[in-house]
Amino acid sequence: MASRRRMLLKVIILGDSGVGKTSLMNQYVNKKFSNQYKATIGADFLTKEVQIDDRLFTLQIWDTAGQERFQSLGVAFYRGADCCVLVYDVNVMKSFDNLNNWREEFLVQASPSDPENFPFIVLGNKIDIDGGNSRVVSEKKVKAWCASKGNIPYFETSAKEGFNVEAAFQCIAKNALKNEPEEDIYLPDTIDVAGRATQQQSSGCEC
Amino acid sequence: MHETELHDLSDDSDYAAASRHTGSSNITRSDSGKSITSESGPLKVVYSKDNVSIHPTQYASERISGRLRLFKQGSSLFLSWIPYKPSTDAEDDSFWQGSSSISKEKGRNLYTIKLLPLRDVHSIRRHTPGLGWQYIIVVLSSGLAYPPFYFYNGGAREFLATLKHHVCIVSCIATTGLCKSVDDANVFLVNDFQDPLQNSIISRASNRASLHKPSNSFSSLDDSKIVNGTTYGDISSAISEYRGRPKKSHDPARDISIQVMEKFSLVTKFARETTSHLFRENHGDLLNTHRKKQQVEDGFLNPATSSSDDEKKTTNMVQVDSDPLEFEKLPLVWGTQRKAPLSLEEWTSFLDSEGRIIDSKALKERIFYGGVEHNLRKEVWKFLLGYNEYDSTYAEREYLASEKMHEYEILKSQWQSISAAQAKRFTKFRERKSLIDKDVVRTDRSVAYFEGDDNQNVTVLRDILLTYSFYNFDLGYCQGMSDLLSPILYVMKDESESFWCFTALMERLGPNFNRDQSGMHSQLFALSKLVELLDSPLHSYFEQKDCLNYFICFRWILIQFKREFEYENILRLWEVLWTHYLSEHLHLYMCVAILRRHRAKIMGEQMDFDTLLKFINELSGTIDLDWMIKEAEALCVCAGENGAACIPPGTPPSLPLETNMGLYPLEDEVL
Ligand SMILES: Nc1nc2c(ncn2[C@@H]2O[C@H](COP(=O)(O)OP(=O)(O)OP(=O)(O)O)[C@@H](O)[C@H]2O)c(=O)[nH]1
Ligand SMILES: [Mg+2]
């Protein structure tokens, strides 16, 4: 086991066009925000080494196009995913309403072996805009939805300011790891404790 | 006489089985310790013929003579053609020093075939003209062909007889159902079954059709590899070279521009004719394979064909075993040297006194080979895009412009007049607008024209896209459109004209954005057929890696390589594409060109879908535009009608089928 090559955790970021998927990914991986990212066409991914409880993993983060017309490509991109990140813009109600579609679309296209327990994470992005005055989706509403879908962990983020991005992706990595088949990895049993310790500003990452 | 050329099926399979036995007795110890069924042994010359020549040009002085030989090692057969050194060249004439001898030397290096495994040969075509020398044309599995080999001292027949004695030529055709393609008995389809990659397709398909399976009895041929060739000093080094790396000596010097195309037009025509058969067959096979896969997925697999799983495993192993680098192919056609862009002087020479373009075909050809000087683009693009008619006069165009300007204002006012109260109740409008708003600020902002906060041109971009989404409400707005519009606005610098040019472009590219993605799917399908035709090893590799959807090329096709080149180069590329000079679908040949270029890396590193996607995305900014155009041109010429046949009618950017209808009779008259 120890000699296995570093384990790859595949994460898919989904959400409406313009909610900030590309920005979040770049903020996390490159610690940068740019106003000039182009609209994503097709798909791309970035990788980052993450350490979870003394073990190193390669997080492969897939950034896809938000335009619904391109969703049929998902089949090819979603397969083998270990975790799915659903992003919405707290200032745009429609982007929140669509989370359900994105989740279902993902389950259909990726057809994970255990859809009931497949790890999702929800991110409410762009909380920096207008100092939060233009937000239209209340935290209560999101949390209710997350609870109804099997306690999906929820984070509020700003890709622009880099706020909570690191914490969110820590949780994402852990959940992705949880999805890996048991026999593939050796998990120290302290993971739960460590998981909770790193949480900030979140409604509870159930790691 | 033709009939006698066809070999009896049983003879050849018996022979192959026998040769396998002798082959296996030759197995040498394999140092890896694994039980590799490799065969080795001394290279034996089984055929040798002097004064077999090629004619690179019509000039007798440029002919290159050499020795054609067939080598056998284990059950593998190799073909070689080594040109004579200048001193021993019977054709050499001191009178022709100078440039001719230089090009001859080039030709010598270019055409030398050190050791070509027969498994890389798709077919051999023999010609026995009543007058003149007999010649053969060797067509590779990729569909490309070597120039004709002329047998000055006869012996073409003997050559084929020897070949037939050592490899299955026609028998495999019968077993795989390809026999009907040999309606011309002078075409010899060579050992398709020996090619492990092709074999997988064929055996599966034939298995499905419950035909006699050829693969088992010939499996040793599939596995055949040379372990340590000895005896022939010269040749054995060639073998190791062949095994390790693609045959460098065959890599055509890229700078040989010239009219090689003309020289090889004969060859490619033959290659075309021969491969057309194969293509049609493979086409069927692929569909069958798909159908079968579907059946498996649907759980309807017929028990009678259930052995296929084992078969698949075997063939997969074979595929892994085969060295992908073996399949480096030699392109025999080069694209034409790029010219300088069309200048003002030239441009005016295309116009008559009233401003009509007299010879639009010549103009398109000219632009195809060199593009347009930047300051002419504003004018020329309107023709290329179809906004202006080639036979319109200055006056007509001026009139049209003012009409269209007016029309644009009306269209624009449709959304401009939507009040806040109305917008509140008009979700679709709000959504479109916000999508466009988000996209225009992410479109080419690093280009000076769109740079900076509150850039007015970004607003124009938005207005045009919003107007278009009203003009073509059904299609609406889709991401990627802003990428297509931006260079047009940059060139036109005029809102109304940009709108109409964009509209004209969308007549052709609109289907890329169809909700059901049908336009993209038909292009991706055509691309997969083209790769199958022009690079079957790569095609098989993609099949093996489950990449046949060609999603890796999605971005290239959706927005015409917009994200892959610098802005300046996009302007050049697009005007070349818009000429539709060689093909409306040259962009698909460009995809093939790039994929082929990186084939060794892709296959050598065994890239899977994910890695491949990343690799392709990261090619952005590294592709040489002129190279790509030239290469696509060569591939397009090479593929000829078979290439065109890969592309379903109505595939974007072709105009939708109905409007095309009336044009076909005209085309017939040309030929
Ligand atoms: N103020 C603010 N703007 C953001 C934030 N995240 C993204 N943006 C902006 O929102 C726009 C869209 O961001 P992207 O990251 O490109 O969005 P995306 O989800 O990748 O969009 P698609 O690729 O079209 O699916 C850009 O103009 C970003 O600059 C954020 O946290 N705060
Ligand atoms: Mg994006």
PDB file of C-alpha atoms and ligand atoms in Angstrom, chain A residues 21-22 38-40 63-64, chain B residues 442, ligand 2:
ATOM      1  CA  LYS A  21     -16.187  28.423 -10.719  1.00  0.00           C
ATOM      2  CA  THR A  22     -13.043  29.271 -12.643  1.00  0.00           C
ATOM      3  CA  LYS A  38     -12.575  33.832 -20.036  1.00  0.00           C
ATOM      4  CA  ALA A  39     -15.864  32.028 -20.034  1.00  0.00           C
ATOM      5  CA  THR A  40     -15.032  28.355 -19.851  1.00  0.00           C
ATOM      6  CA  ASP A  63     -13.729  23.300 -14.093  1.00  0.00           C
ATOM      7  CA  THR A  64     -16.582  22.955 -16.519  1.00  0.00           C
TER       8      THR A  64
ATOM      9  CA  ARG B 442     -14.524  38.262 -20.021  1.00  0.00           C
TER      10      ARG B 442
HETATM   11 MG    MG C   2     -15.443  29.182 -15.949  1.00  0.00          MG
END
